[in-house]
């Protein structure tokens, strides 16, 4: 029996509340069927605690809301853009910023500039939209994360690290001219929100310099990654988060950012770089796909909230509370022996669906099944992160069954209380006690791209 930590104290007080209710059992049963057992297709009104995603679901601060009133909605040269540019320069150390409406738009612009058909993009695991944007211009994403990342029980402190032997293997197999760039994700989402170490980032820079390969980061969860570096990596115990972030970014050629996560805003994203060529190329294409290069799909007020949120999201006390709230939920589940990915990650607790539902075949989609069952049981909305999410092999068309078949309990920032975490934990634990009564699912509708968003399922008989 593990000893549970004290729930973390909140470094804020609540000024505005949004009422929520628990729908009846009858309504939940109906709602999940109407949604084809896909939690993405549920109505928000039918959800009590929404831990589908931490994307765009943060509560903004009074300071960010005040910034919203200072939106300069000029088509060109909005002062909010320059505030955003300054925040990126101060916090991340990059010279140039190209704003986009959210992360995948930044991925689109980077990919169409840097990837030629037939090239590969090595990355520490993968992310759904990132993989898609590598495939659209004719590329392929290949996995270079360390083996430990694929093992839910392994306690490695930096499961997001790159394995240099794997990377070298891809260079030898495909040839140097086939490497478009190396892509590095911070606090790797699909691995369970697991960080990469500063040492690994530094080594990667040296390795890639030897071959003149570009290193492009996905810094969506970089502030939470920086917090883990400070907690776990020797030499950084007392380093300010901003200094850690500046050093991390100094080992890259540029990055994409989905600001809907660590920047505490509901919408926004950007490309940042100090490389003039990457900047000029993406600044030139942003005007085709997003909007002028001083707004890129965001309103002035949204850029202001983002500029302020980028700074706020790096405060040590906030990051400590944030990651500890996630850990608190994880420890409640671990104490009841619910199988979760360890160590507990930065933004979410990931349940190992293969162990939770051992009576199901992979083709019965254990992750999807569990996510739907949690909703039906308690009106808590989670999401599958397993075979449905990864999709099919782009060459053979076959389903891919990754080693990790997970359900993600993703905690929005500053939104739910520790009592909400206890409700979630108790609901999952209760379901775990009758897990063998949960029947599997059959996929009855599959869209062509990013199928997890819109696929529909039917319940099989037990
Ligand atoms: C959310 C996310 C993206 C995509 O960003 P959107 O803002 O949702 O378009 C890219 N990479 C990672 C790691 C993400 O979590």
Tab-separated table of C-alpha atoms and ligand atoms in Angstrom:
chain	number	residue	atom	x	y	z
A	1	UNK	CA	0.000	0.000	0.000
A	2	UNK	CA	1.526	3.310	-0.997
A	3	UNK	CA	1.239	6.354	1.143
A	4	UNK	CA	-0.734	9.069	-0.607
A	5	UNK	CA	0.593	12.596	-0.820
A	6	UNK	CA	-1.379	15.504	0.611
A	7	UNK	CA	-3.501	17.153	-2.070
A	8	UNK	CA	-1.584	20.220	-3.327
A	9	UNK	CA	-2.737	23.646	-2.179
A	10	UNK	CA	-3.956	25.931	-4.947
A	11	UNK	CA	-1.883	29.082	-5.683
A	12	UNK	CA	-5.065	30.986	-6.642
A	13	UNK	CA	-8.595	31.645	-5.449
A	14	UNK	CA	-11.797	31.291	-7.481
A	15	UNK	CA	-13.559	34.392	-8.799
A	16	UNK	CA	-16.050	32.983	-11.309
A	17	UNK	CA	-17.759	29.582	-11.287
A	18	UNK	CA	-19.528	27.568	-13.950
A	19	UNK	CA	-22.277	25.271	-12.619
A	20	UNK	CA	-22.101	21.611	-13.667
A	21	UNK	CA	-24.427	18.710	-12.878
A	22	UNK	CA	-24.210	14.931	-12.984
A	23	UNK	CA	-26.595	13.559	-15.636
A	24	UNK	CA	-28.789	10.625	-14.581
A	25	UNK	CA	-27.731	7.042	-15.199
A	26	UNK	CA	-30.447	6.717	-17.830
A	27	UNK	CA	-29.216	9.829	-19.670
A	28	UNK	CA	-25.578	8.673	-19.557
A	29	UNK	CA	-26.509	5.302	-21.002
A	30	UNK	CA	-28.373	6.956	-23.845
A	31	UNK	CA	-25.774	9.660	-24.447
A	32	UNK	CA	-22.825	7.288	-24.917
A	33	UNK	CA	-24.859	5.174	-27.361
A	34	UNK	CA	-25.879	8.256	-29.321
A	35	UNK	CA	-22.182	9.163	-29.434
A	36	UNK	CA	-21.260	5.775	-30.937
A	37	UNK	CA	-19.183	4.999	-27.791
A	38	UNK	CA	-16.798	7.783	-28.798
A	39	UNK	CA	-16.294	10.378	-26.055
A	40	UNK	CA	-15.379	13.008	-28.690
A	41	UNK	CA	-18.978	12.792	-29.914
A	42	UNK	CA	-20.628	13.426	-26.528
A	43	UNK	CA	-22.299	16.743	-25.865
A	44	UNK	CA	-20.443	18.810	-23.300
A	45	UNK	CA	-23.722	19.296	-21.415
A	46	UNK	CA	-23.876	15.556	-20.777
A	47	UNK	CA	-20.494	15.583	-19.054
A	48	UNK	CA	-19.885	16.213	-15.346
A	49	UNK	CA	-16.085	16.233	-15.190
A	50	UNK	CA	-14.428	16.830	-18.528
A	51	UNK	CA	-10.915	15.410	-18.556
A	52	UNK	CA	-10.943	14.610	-22.264
A	53	UNK	CA	-8.081	16.986	-22.883
A	54	UNK	CA	-5.965	19.764	-21.423
A	55	UNK	CA	-6.135	21.516	-24.797
A	56	UNK	CA	-7.809	24.910	-24.738
A	57	UNK	CA	-9.577	24.011	-21.485
A	58	UNK	CA	-7.551	26.101	-19.024
A	59	UNK	CA	-9.053	28.707	-16.718
A	60	UNK	CA	-7.526	32.083	-17.535
A	61	UNK	CA	-6.366	34.423	-14.778
A	62	UNK	CA	-7.756	37.883	-13.987
A	63	UNK	CA	-4.602	39.256	-15.599
A	64	UNK	CA	-5.277	37.348	-18.827
A	65	UNK	CA	-8.932	38.456	-18.874
A	66	UNK	CA	-7.806	42.045	-18.355
A	67	UNK	CA	-5.526	41.550	-21.365
A	68	UNK	CA	-8.522	40.416	-23.432
A	69	UNK	CA	-9.973	43.920	-23.025
A	70	UNK	CA	-6.788	45.378	-24.465
A	71	UNK	CA	-7.133	43.587	-27.792
A	72	UNK	CA	-5.820	45.751	-30.610
A	73	UNK	CA	-7.878	44.363	-33.474
A	74	UNK	CA	-5.896	46.042	-36.235
A	75	UNK	CA	-5.446	43.873	-39.314
A	76	UNK	CA	-1.747	44.704	-39.427
A	77	UNK	CA	0.818	45.459	-36.732
A	78	UNK	CA	-1.421	44.809	-33.683
A	79	UNK	CA	0.412	45.767	-30.500
A	80	UNK	CA	-0.643	42.436	-28.988
A	81	UNK	CA	1.510	40.666	-31.573
A	82	UNK	CA	4.555	42.591	-30.385
A	83	UNK	CA	3.723	41.702	-26.768
A	84	UNK	CA	3.572	38.076	-27.830
A	85	UNK	CA	6.864	38.364	-29.712
A	86	UNK	CA	8.501	39.913	-26.638
A	87	UNK	CA	7.136	37.151	-24.371
A	88	UNK	CA	8.524	34.474	-26.713
A	89	UNK	CA	11.909	36.226	-26.808
A	90	UNK	CA	12.048	36.555	-23.006
A	91	UNK	CA	10.724	33.140	-22.023
A	92	UNK	CA	12.017	30.946	-24.847
A	93	UNK	CA	14.894	32.914	-26.305
A	94	UNK	CA	13.849	32.658	-29.967
A	95	UNK	CA	14.155	35.765	-32.167
A	96	UNK	CA	11.208	35.329	-34.529
A	97	UNK	CA	7.550	34.344	-34.084
A	98	UNK	CA	4.981	33.351	-36.699
A	99	UNK	CA	1.521	33.180	-35.074
A	100	UNK	CA	-1.018	30.504	-36.092
A	101	UNK	CA	-4.522	29.756	-34.866
A	102	UNK	CA	-3.387	26.571	-33.083
A	103	UNK	CA	-0.654	23.939	-33.009
A	104	UNK	CA	-1.557	21.845	-36.028
A	105	UNK	CA	-1.481	24.928	-38.268
A	106	UNK	CA	2.110	25.521	-37.155
A	107	UNK	CA	2.871	21.861	-37.906
A	108	UNK	CA	1.360	22.278	-41.346
A	109	UNK	CA	3.565	25.270	-42.216
A	110	UNK	CA	6.783	23.717	-40.908
A	111	UNK	CA	6.105	20.379	-42.621
A	112	UNK	CA	5.309	21.805	-46.025
A	113	UNK	CA	8.536	23.789	-45.932
A	114	UNK	CA	10.911	21.142	-44.593
A	115	UNK	CA	9.580	17.775	-45.855
A	116	UNK	CA	10.020	16.357	-49.355
A	117	UNK	CA	8.212	13.192	-50.543
A	118	UNK	CA	10.027	10.030	-49.410
A	119	UNK	CA	11.742	11.682	-46.450
A	120	UNK	CA	11.443	10.562	-42.840
A	121	UNK	CA	11.062	12.501	-39.605
A	122	UNK	CA	12.503	10.737	-36.557
A	123	UNK	CA	10.664	11.721	-33.370
A	124	UNK	CA	10.496	10.647	-29.723
A	125	UNK	CA	7.303	8.593	-30.180
A	126	UNK	CA	4.598	10.399	-32.187
A	127	UNK	CA	1.652	12.713	-31.871
A	128	UNK	CA	-1.548	12.314	-33.916
A	129	UNK	CA	-1.687	15.650	-35.748
A	130	UNK	CA	2.110	15.881	-36.031
A	131	UNK	CA	2.230	12.460	-37.723
A	132	UNK	CA	-0.561	13.458	-40.101
A	133	UNK	CA	1.268	16.631	-41.129
A	134	UNK	CA	4.414	14.634	-41.843
A	135	UNK	CA	2.446	12.199	-44.017
A	136	UNK	CA	0.543	14.808	-46.048
A	137	UNK	CA	3.671	16.166	-47.852
A	138	UNK	CA	4.780	12.559	-48.463
A	139	UNK	CA	6.953	11.930	-45.405
A	140	UNK	CA	6.952	9.265	-42.726
A	141	UNK	CA	7.364	9.619	-38.966
A	142	UNK	CA	9.651	7.053	-37.309
A	143	UNK	CA	10.076	6.408	-33.600
A	144	UNK	CA	13.369	7.054	-31.817
A	145	UNK	CA	12.196	7.194	-28.211
A	146	UNK	CA	14.028	5.011	-25.675
A	147	UNK	CA	12.521	1.526	-25.103
A	148	UNK	CA	11.595	2.410	-21.523
A	149	UNK	CA	8.885	4.741	-22.882
A	150	UNK	CA	6.929	1.772	-24.216
A	151	UNK	CA	6.853	0.062	-20.820
A	152	UNK	CA	4.132	1.461	-18.529
A	153	UNK	CA	5.830	0.075	-15.392
A	154	UNK	CA	9.307	1.439	-16.056
A	155	UNK	CA	10.210	4.266	-13.655
A	156	UNK	CA	12.837	6.002	-15.830
A	157	UNK	CA	12.721	9.732	-14.888
A	158	UNK	CA	13.052	10.874	-18.525
A	159	UNK	CA	11.015	8.466	-20.635
A	160	UNK	CA	10.853	11.082	-23.408
A	161	UNK	CA	14.569	10.715	-24.178
A	162	UNK	CA	15.869	9.943	-27.652
A	163	UNK	CA	17.754	6.705	-28.259
A	164	UNK	CA	20.789	7.674	-30.362
A	165	UNK	CA	21.354	4.138	-31.611
A	166	UNK	CA	17.846	4.107	-33.083
A	167	UNK	CA	18.441	7.513	-34.645
A	168	UNK	CA	21.758	6.399	-36.118
A	169	UNK	CA	19.995	3.265	-37.390
A	170	UNK	CA	17.508	5.345	-39.388
A	171	UNK	CA	20.292	7.491	-40.854
A	172	UNK	CA	22.175	4.336	-41.923
A	173	UNK	CA	19.032	2.678	-43.301
A	174	UNK	CA	17.545	5.620	-45.222
A	175	UNK	CA	20.599	7.828	-45.918
A	176	UNK	CA	21.257	11.325	-44.665
A	177	UNK	CA	19.410	13.077	-47.491
A	178	UNK	CA	16.209	11.291	-46.468
A	179	UNK	CA	16.122	12.859	-42.999
A	180	UNK	CA	13.905	15.948	-43.244
A	181	UNK	CA	14.645	16.972	-39.650
A	182	UNK	CA	14.607	15.458	-36.186
A	183	UNK	CA	11.464	16.259	-34.267
A	184	UNK	CA	11.513	16.390	-30.472
A	185	UNK	CA	8.434	16.559	-28.293
A	186	UNK	CA	8.550	17.928	-24.765
A	187	UNK	CA	6.749	15.940	-22.052
A	188	UNK	CA	5.809	13.275	-24.578
A	189	UNK	CA	2.022	13.069	-24.615
A	190	UNK	CA	1.546	9.561	-26.020
A	191	UNK	CA	4.159	8.123	-23.637
A	192	UNK	CA	2.156	9.394	-20.670
A	193	UNK	CA	3.349	13.009	-20.383
A	194	UNK	CA	6.974	11.970	-19.901
A	195	UNK	CA	9.819	14.517	-20.026
A	196	UNK	CA	13.065	14.625	-21.960
A	197	UNK	CA	16.252	15.583	-20.100
A	198	UNK	CA	18.456	18.582	-20.780
A	199	UNK	CA	21.399	16.243	-21.221
A	200	UNK	CA	19.551	14.371	-23.957
A	201	UNK	CA	18.630	17.633	-25.730
A	202	UNK	CA	22.231	18.828	-25.554
A	203	UNK	CA	23.537	15.525	-26.917
A	204	UNK	CA	20.998	15.582	-29.720
A	205	UNK	CA	22.230	19.010	-30.779
A	206	UNK	CA	25.803	17.738	-30.941
A	207	UNK	CA	24.734	14.600	-32.781
A	208	UNK	CA	22.707	16.533	-35.368
A	209	UNK	CA	25.422	19.186	-35.817
A	210	UNK	CA	27.728	16.368	-36.902
A	211	UNK	CA	25.349	15.588	-39.768
A	212	UNK	CA	23.960	19.104	-40.326
A	213	UNK	CA	20.439	17.851	-39.546
A	214	UNK	CA	17.881	20.373	-38.332
A	215	UNK	CA	16.263	19.898	-34.937
A	216	UNK	CA	12.666	21.088	-34.660
A	217	UNK	CA	10.870	20.912	-31.317
A	218	UNK	CA	7.228	20.452	-30.464
A	219	UNK	CA	7.250	22.639	-27.342
A	220	UNK	CA	3.548	22.278	-26.554
A	221	UNK	CA	4.299	21.098	-22.989
A	222	UNK	CA	7.745	22.626	-22.525
A	223	UNK	CA	7.024	24.487	-19.284
A	224	UNK	CA	5.891	21.287	-17.601
A	225	UNK	CA	8.982	19.550	-19.042
A	226	UNK	CA	11.185	22.317	-17.631
A	227	UNK	CA	9.609	21.763	-14.213
A	228	UNK	CA	10.558	18.060	-14.332
A	229	UNK	CA	14.124	18.952	-15.355
A	230	UNK	CA	14.331	21.159	-12.290
A	231	UNK	CA	12.901	18.403	-10.067
A	232	UNK	CA	14.832	15.470	-11.467
A	233	UNK	CA	18.029	16.505	-13.258
A	234	UNK	CA	21.245	17.100	-11.383
A	235	UNK	CA	22.481	20.671	-11.575
A	236	UNK	CA	19.075	22.289	-12.156
A	237	UNK	CA	17.649	22.118	-8.597
A	238	UNK	CA	17.742	25.891	-8.170
A	239	UNK	CA	17.622	27.077	-11.768
A	240	UNK	CA	14.712	29.415	-12.616
A	241	UNK	CA	12.222	27.773	-15.024
A	242	UNK	CA	12.800	30.539	-17.581
A	243	UNK	CA	16.535	29.843	-17.639
A	244	UNK	CA	15.831	26.146	-18.131
A	245	UNK	CA	13.467	26.949	-21.014
A	246	UNK	CA	15.988	29.269	-22.651
A	247	UNK	CA	18.667	26.591	-22.470
A	248	UNK	CA	16.327	23.886	-23.838
A	249	UNK	CA	15.344	26.021	-26.826
A	250	UNK	CA	18.960	27.014	-27.526
A	251	UNK	CA	19.565	23.433	-28.724
A	252	UNK	CA	16.945	23.644	-31.491
A	253	UNK	CA	16.561	25.302	-34.883
A	254	UNK	CA	12.961	26.183	-34.257
A	255	UNK	CA	9.709	24.904	-32.809
A	256	UNK	CA	5.985	24.645	-33.126
A	257	UNK	CA	3.709	25.397	-30.188
A	258	UNK	CA	0.119	24.487	-29.422
A	259	UNK	CA	-0.417	27.257	-26.883
A	260	UNK	CA	-3.741	25.739	-25.830
A	261	UNK	CA	-1.841	23.678	-23.263
A	262	UNK	CA	1.018	25.215	-21.230
A	263	UNK	CA	0.125	28.815	-22.147
A	264	UNK	CA	-3.207	28.697	-20.293
A	265	UNK	CA	-5.330	29.974	-23.175
A	266	UNK	CA	-8.343	28.618	-25.020
A	267	UNK	CA	-6.916	29.077	-28.519
A	268	UNK	CA	-3.574	29.907	-30.138
A	269	UNK	CA	-0.270	28.631	-31.427
A	270	UNK	CA	2.915	29.700	-33.131
A	271	UNK	CA	6.170	28.827	-34.827
A	272	UNK	CA	9.265	30.304	-33.191
A	273	UNK	CA	12.831	30.204	-34.474
A	274	UNK	CA	16.056	32.135	-34.625
A	275	UNK	CA	16.763	30.770	-38.111
A	276	UNK	CA	16.081	33.480	-40.669
A	277	UNK	CA	15.317	31.045	-43.486
A	278	UNK	CA	12.735	29.065	-41.527
A	279	UNK	CA	11.231	32.336	-40.390
A	280	UNK	CA	10.981	33.835	-43.857
A	281	UNK	CA	9.559	30.665	-45.405
A	282	UNK	CA	6.854	30.186	-42.775
A	283	UNK	CA	6.052	33.885	-42.575
A	284	UNK	CA	5.469	33.795	-46.289
A	285	UNK	CA	3.146	30.752	-46.152
A	286	UNK	CA	1.217	31.843	-43.038
A	287	UNK	CA	-0.478	34.556	-45.091
A	288	UNK	CA	-1.886	31.894	-47.452
A	289	UNK	CA	-3.260	29.503	-44.856
A	290	UNK	CA	-3.806	31.419	-41.621
A	291	UNK	CA	-3.766	35.204	-41.872
A	292	UNK	CA	-1.354	38.111	-41.910
A	293	UNK	CA	1.964	37.414	-40.135
A	294	UNK	CA	1.034	39.706	-37.245
A	295	UNK	CA	-2.055	37.688	-36.278
A	296	UNK	CA	-1.965	34.310	-38.080
A	297	UNK	CA	-5.557	33.336	-37.298
A	298	UNK	CA	-5.763	34.792	-33.794
A	299	UNK	CA	-7.687	37.860	-32.682
A	300	UNK	CA	-5.586	40.584	-31.050
A	301	UNK	CA	-7.168	39.810	-27.674
A	302	UNK	CA	-6.240	36.147	-28.024
A	303	UNK	CA	-2.611	37.067	-28.690
A	304	UNK	CA	-2.635	39.225	-25.560
A	305	UNK	CA	-4.029	36.416	-23.399
A	306	UNK	CA	-1.410	34.106	-24.912
A	307	UNK	CA	1.469	36.516	-24.269
A	308	UNK	CA	0.415	36.802	-20.628
A	309	UNK	CA	-0.309	33.087	-20.286
A	310	UNK	CA	3.109	32.127	-21.642
A	311	UNK	CA	4.703	34.104	-18.799
A	312	UNK	CA	2.263	32.924	-16.090
A	313	UNK	CA	2.608	29.288	-17.080
A	314	UNK	CA	6.300	29.328	-16.163
A	315	UNK	CA	5.792	30.346	-12.511
A	316	UNK	CA	7.353	27.711	-10.286
A	317	UNK	CA	4.599	27.640	-7.630
A	318	UNK	CA	1.959	27.211	-10.302
A	319	UNK	CA	3.852	24.384	-12.053
A	320	UNK	CA	4.403	22.653	-8.747
A	321	UNK	CA	0.691	22.741	-7.918
A	322	UNK	CA	-0.240	21.719	-11.445
A	323	UNK	CA	1.952	18.638	-11.717
A	324	UNK	CA	1.170	17.630	-8.127
A	325	UNK	CA	-2.571	17.726	-8.736
A	326	UNK	CA	-2.069	15.263	-11.581
A	327	UNK	CA	0.163	13.156	-9.341
A	328	UNK	CA	-2.458	13.214	-6.566
A	329	UNK	CA	-5.033	11.661	-8.896
A	330	UNK	CA	-2.437	9.122	-10.037
A	331	UNK	CA	-1.581	8.121	-6.476
A	332	UNK	CA	-5.236	7.660	-5.527
A	333	UNK	CA	-5.564	5.211	-8.415
A	334	UNK	CA	-2.266	3.483	-7.716
A	335	UNK	CA	-3.243	2.938	-4.098
A	336	UNK	CA	-6.253	0.942	-5.300
A	337	UNK	CA	-4.004	-1.013	-7.707
A	338	UNK	CA	-5.571	0.465	-10.845
A	339	UNK	CA	-2.901	-0.084	-13.537
A	340	UNK	CA	-1.504	3.306	-14.615
A	341	UNK	CA	1.566	4.455	-16.554
A	342	UNK	CA	4.436	5.278	-14.210
A	343	UNK	CA	5.891	7.678	-13.286
A	344	UNK	CA	2.762	9.872	-13.342
A	345	UNK	CA	3.196	12.419	-16.158
A	346	UNK	CA	2.807	16.160	-16.279
A	347	UNK	CA	-0.647	16.721	-17.709
A	348	UNK	CA	-2.502	13.459	-17.348
A	349	UNK	CA	-2.849	10.087	-15.695
A	350	UNK	CA	-2.851	7.256	-18.219
A	351	UNK	CA	-4.665	4.014	-17.396
A	352	UNK	CA	-3.235	0.849	-18.929
A	353	UNK	CA	-6.359	-0.508	-20.644
A	354	UNK	CA	-4.728	-3.838	-21.556
A	355	UNK	CA	-4.330	-4.630	-17.877
A	356	UNK	CA	-7.630	-3.086	-16.822
A	357	UNK	CA	-9.590	-5.167	-19.357
A	358	UNK	CA	-7.475	-8.297	-19.911
A	359	UNK	CA	-10.504	-10.247	-21.169
A	360	UNK	CA	-10.676	-8.117	-24.368
A	361	UNK	CA	-8.828	-8.701	-27.653
A	362	UNK	CA	-6.926	-5.791	-29.216
A	363	UNK	CA	-9.552	-5.750	-32.008
A	364	UNK	CA	-12.180	-5.028	-29.367
A	365	UNK	CA	-10.454	-1.718	-28.652
A	366	UNK	CA	-9.829	-1.960	-24.886
A	367	UNK	CA	-8.872	1.733	-24.572
A	368	UNK	CA	-11.977	2.936	-26.380
A	369	UNK	CA	-14.107	0.479	-24.400
A	370	UNK	CA	-12.771	1.669	-21.067
A	371	UNK	CA	-13.124	5.330	-21.927
A	372	UNK	CA	-16.787	4.802	-22.883
A	373	UNK	CA	-17.403	2.702	-19.760
A	374	UNK	CA	-15.959	5.387	-17.465
A	375	UNK	CA	-18.348	7.912	-18.977
A	376	UNK	CA	-21.363	5.645	-18.660
A	377	UNK	CA	-20.452	4.880	-15.059
A	378	UNK	CA	-19.793	8.389	-13.773
A	379	UNK	CA	-20.191	11.112	-16.452
A	380	UNK	CA	-16.417	11.608	-16.451
A	381	UNK	CA	-15.149	12.168	-20.006
A	382	UNK	CA	-11.700	10.748	-20.855
A	383	UNK	CA	-10.137	9.689	-24.164
A	384	UNK	CA	-8.534	6.662	-25.745
A	385	UNK	CA	-4.817	6.863	-26.549
A	386	UNK	CA	-4.026	3.559	-28.197
A	387	UNK	CA	-4.780	1.676	-31.403
A	388	UNK	CA	-7.730	3.830	-32.424
A	389	UNK	CA	-5.616	6.979	-32.021
A	390	UNK	CA	-2.550	5.713	-33.891
A	391	UNK	CA	-4.654	4.630	-36.900
A	392	UNK	CA	-3.503	2.489	-39.788
A	393	UNK	CA	-0.078	2.022	-41.329
A	394	UNK	CA	0.071	4.593	-44.146
A	395	UNK	CA	1.728	2.071	-46.480
A	396	UNK	CA	0.013	-1.286	-45.745
A	397	UNK	CA	-3.358	0.012	-44.552
A	398	UNK	CA	-3.289	-2.436	-41.619
A	399	UNK	CA	-4.308	-1.483	-38.078
A	400	UNK	CA	-1.319	-0.721	-35.861
A	401	UNK	CA	-1.489	-2.108	-32.330
A	402	UNK	CA	1.024	-0.093	-30.295
A	403	UNK	CA	2.449	-1.506	-27.039
A	404	UNK	CA	0.677	1.249	-25.103
A	405	UNK	CA	-3.125	0.959	-25.141
A	406	UNK	CA	-4.184	3.710	-22.761
A	407	UNK	CA	-7.017	5.842	-21.491
A	408	UNK	CA	-5.960	9.399	-20.768
A	409	UNK	CA	-7.348	11.312	-17.795
A	410	UNK	CA	-6.168	14.758	-18.821
A	411	UNK	CA	-6.394	17.494	-16.255
A	412	UNK	CA	-7.295	20.999	-17.462
A	413	UNK	CA	-5.199	23.695	-15.807
A	414	UNK	CA	-6.663	25.536	-12.789
A	415	UNK	CA	-10.179	24.208	-13.544
A	416	UNK	CA	-10.982	21.321	-11.200
A	417	UNK	CA	-10.518	21.013	-7.447
A	418	UNK	CA	-8.846	18.211	-5.575
A	419	UNK	CA	-12.316	16.987	-4.569
A	420	UNK	CA	-13.085	16.588	-8.263
A	421	UNK	CA	-9.941	14.461	-8.520
A	422	UNK	CA	-11.284	12.287	-5.687
A	423	UNK	CA	-14.615	11.864	-7.493
A	424	UNK	CA	-12.762	10.738	-10.628
A	425	UNK	CA	-10.542	8.338	-8.692
A	426	UNK	CA	-13.475	6.813	-6.774
A	427	UNK	CA	-15.456	6.322	-9.987
A	428	UNK	CA	-12.574	4.577	-11.766
A	429	UNK	CA	-11.819	2.424	-8.724
A	430	UNK	CA	-15.478	1.409	-8.456
A	431	UNK	CA	-15.485	0.427	-12.134
A	432	UNK	CA	-12.215	-1.470	-11.702
A	433	UNK	CA	-13.898	-3.673	-9.128
A	434	UNK	CA	-16.394	-4.836	-11.734
A	435	UNK	CA	-14.164	-4.656	-14.780
A	436	UNK	CA	-14.982	-8.185	-15.971
A	437	UNK	CA	-18.587	-7.114	-16.704
A	438	UNK	CA	-17.495	-4.633	-19.401
A	439	UNK	CA	-18.062	-5.865	-22.989
A	440	UNK	CA	-15.773	-4.854	-25.889
A	441	UNK	CA	-16.573	-2.688	-28.907
A	442	UNK	CA	-16.728	-3.130	-32.661
A	443	UNK	CA	-15.804	-0.232	-34.978
A	444	UNK	CA	-18.694	0.444	-37.341
A	445	UNK	CA	-17.610	3.734	-38.902
A	446	UNK	CA	-14.061	4.828	-39.627
A	447	UNK	CA	-13.183	8.203	-41.161
A	448	UNK	CA	-10.116	8.415	-43.380
A	449	UNK	CA	-7.973	10.771	-41.289
A	450	UNK	CA	-7.443	11.035	-37.503
A	451	UNK	CA	-10.149	8.424	-37.027
A	452	UNK	CA	-10.293	8.684	-33.230
A	453	UNK	CA	-12.132	12.007	-33.455
A	454	UNK	CA	-15.153	10.704	-35.371
A	455	UNK	CA	-15.131	6.889	-35.407
A	456	UNK	CA	-18.273	5.122	-34.170
A	457	UNK	CA	-18.586	1.835	-32.284
A	458	UNK	CA	-21.157	-0.705	-31.184
A	459	UNK	CA	-21.116	-2.767	-28.036
A	460	UNK	CA	-20.438	-6.485	-28.483
A	461	UNK	CA	-21.875	-9.158	-26.206
A	462	UNK	CA	-19.693	-10.328	-23.368
B	1	LIG	C1	-2.259	19.433	-29.027
B	1	LIG	C2	-0.973	19.060	-29.607
B	1	LIG	C3	-0.637	19.400	-30.915
B	1	LIG	C4	-1.635	20.027	-31.880
B	1	LIG	O1	-2.038	21.269	-31.479
B	1	LIG	P1	-3.532	21.839	-31.664
B	1	LIG	O2	-3.445	23.163	-30.981
B	1	LIG	O3	-4.484	20.890	-31.020
B	1	LIG	O4	-3.779	21.977	-33.123
B	1	LIG	C5	0.641	19.099	-31.356
B	1	LIG	N1	1.532	18.471	-30.568
B	1	LIG	C6	1.225	18.091	-29.316
B	1	LIG	C7	2.234	17.393	-28.494
B	1	LIG	C8	-0.045	18.357	-28.792
B	1	LIG	O5	-0.348	17.958	-27.571
